[in-house]
C-alpha positions in Angstrom: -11.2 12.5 -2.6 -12.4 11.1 0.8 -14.4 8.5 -1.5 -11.3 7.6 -3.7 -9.5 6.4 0.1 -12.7 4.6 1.0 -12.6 2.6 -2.4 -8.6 2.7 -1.8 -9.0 1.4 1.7 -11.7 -1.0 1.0 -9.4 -2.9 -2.1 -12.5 -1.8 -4.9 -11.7 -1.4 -8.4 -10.9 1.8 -9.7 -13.1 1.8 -12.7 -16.5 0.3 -11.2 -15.9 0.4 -7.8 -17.8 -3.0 -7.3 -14.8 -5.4 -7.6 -11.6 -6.2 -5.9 -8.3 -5.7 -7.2 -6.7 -8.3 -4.5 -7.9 -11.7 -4.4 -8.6 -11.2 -0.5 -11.2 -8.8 0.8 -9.1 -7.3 3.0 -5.7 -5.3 2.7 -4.9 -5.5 6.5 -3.7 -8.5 8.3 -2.6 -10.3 5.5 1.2 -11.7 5.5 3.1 -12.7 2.2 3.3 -11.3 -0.8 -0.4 -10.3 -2.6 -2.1 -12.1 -4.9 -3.7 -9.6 -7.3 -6.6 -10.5 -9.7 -6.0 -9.7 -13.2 -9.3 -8.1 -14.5 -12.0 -7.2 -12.5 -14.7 -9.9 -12.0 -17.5 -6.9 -12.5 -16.6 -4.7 -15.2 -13.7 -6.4 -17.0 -11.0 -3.4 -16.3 -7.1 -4.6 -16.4 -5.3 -4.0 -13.2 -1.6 -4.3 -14.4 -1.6 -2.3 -18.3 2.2 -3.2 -19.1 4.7 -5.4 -18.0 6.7 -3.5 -15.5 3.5 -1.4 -14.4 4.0 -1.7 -10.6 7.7 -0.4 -10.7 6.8 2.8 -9.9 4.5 1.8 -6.8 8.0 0.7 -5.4 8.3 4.6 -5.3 5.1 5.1 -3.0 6.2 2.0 -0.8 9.2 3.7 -0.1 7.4 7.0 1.1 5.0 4.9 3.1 7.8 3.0 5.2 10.1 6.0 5.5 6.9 8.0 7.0 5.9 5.4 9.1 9.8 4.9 10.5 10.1 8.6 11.5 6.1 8.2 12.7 7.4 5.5 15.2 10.7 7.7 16.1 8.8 10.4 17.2 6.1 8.5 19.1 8.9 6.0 20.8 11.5 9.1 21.4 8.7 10.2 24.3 9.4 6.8 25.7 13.2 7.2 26.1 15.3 10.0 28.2 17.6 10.8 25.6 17.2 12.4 22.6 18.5 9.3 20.1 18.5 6.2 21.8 19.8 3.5 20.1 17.0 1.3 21.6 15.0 3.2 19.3 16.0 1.7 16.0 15.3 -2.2 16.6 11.6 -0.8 17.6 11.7 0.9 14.3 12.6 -2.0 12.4 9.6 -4.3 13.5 7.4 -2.0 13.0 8.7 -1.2 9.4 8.8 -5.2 8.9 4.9 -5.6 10.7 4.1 -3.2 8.2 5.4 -4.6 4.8 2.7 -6.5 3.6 -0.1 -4.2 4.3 2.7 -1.3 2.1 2.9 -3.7 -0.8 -0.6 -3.9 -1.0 -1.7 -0.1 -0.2 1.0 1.1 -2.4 -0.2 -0.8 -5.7 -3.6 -0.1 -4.6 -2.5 3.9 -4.6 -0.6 3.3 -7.5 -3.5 1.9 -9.8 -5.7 4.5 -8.5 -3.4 7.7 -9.5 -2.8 6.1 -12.7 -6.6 4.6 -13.4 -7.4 7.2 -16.3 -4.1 6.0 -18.4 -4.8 4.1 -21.7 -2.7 2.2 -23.6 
């Protein structure tokens, strides 16, 4: 498992673990959308199997944002005297927005790796 989030975090191919999925060899500090190769330059292994594959990482990007929104509520709350401030929620927003283009690509990057043992 801790392997499987190295590869995940590192943007390796599932199958070989010697290739990238995204053309750039980081996942972090990349804005716009992702540009995802479509076979692996080492062992040939098809990233996207169907049209429509990726739907279903829109499902893990939604988990990831909502968790980090209530992450930053609870860490910017201890900034704030009241319970809900309303201050709270533009702070939550940039940080939901920083954090889109590093979702996009972590969630497809989960999403392949649950999914890496289905065949067509």
């Amino acid at each position: 498992m801790s392997n499987s989030i190295v590869h995940i975090l590192n943007n390796d191919c599932p199958q070989c673990h010697k290739g990238k999925v995204f053309n750039e060899k980081s996942i972090f500090f990349k804005f716009g959308f992702p540009k995802m190769n479509e076979y692996c330059s080492h062992c040939n292994y098809k990233f996207e199997k169907e049209p429509g594959y990726f739907f279903g990482a829109m499902y893990v990007n939604y988990g990831l944002t909502v968790a980090q929104g209530i992450a930053t509520y609870v860490i910017a709350q201890f900034f704030f005297a009241e319970t809900f401030d309303l201050r709270i929620i533009p702070i939550i927003a940039v940080v939901i927005i920083a954090m889109a283009s590093i979702n996009i690509r972590l969630s497809r990057l989960l999403w392949i790796y649950m999914f890496k043992n289905y065949s067509m």
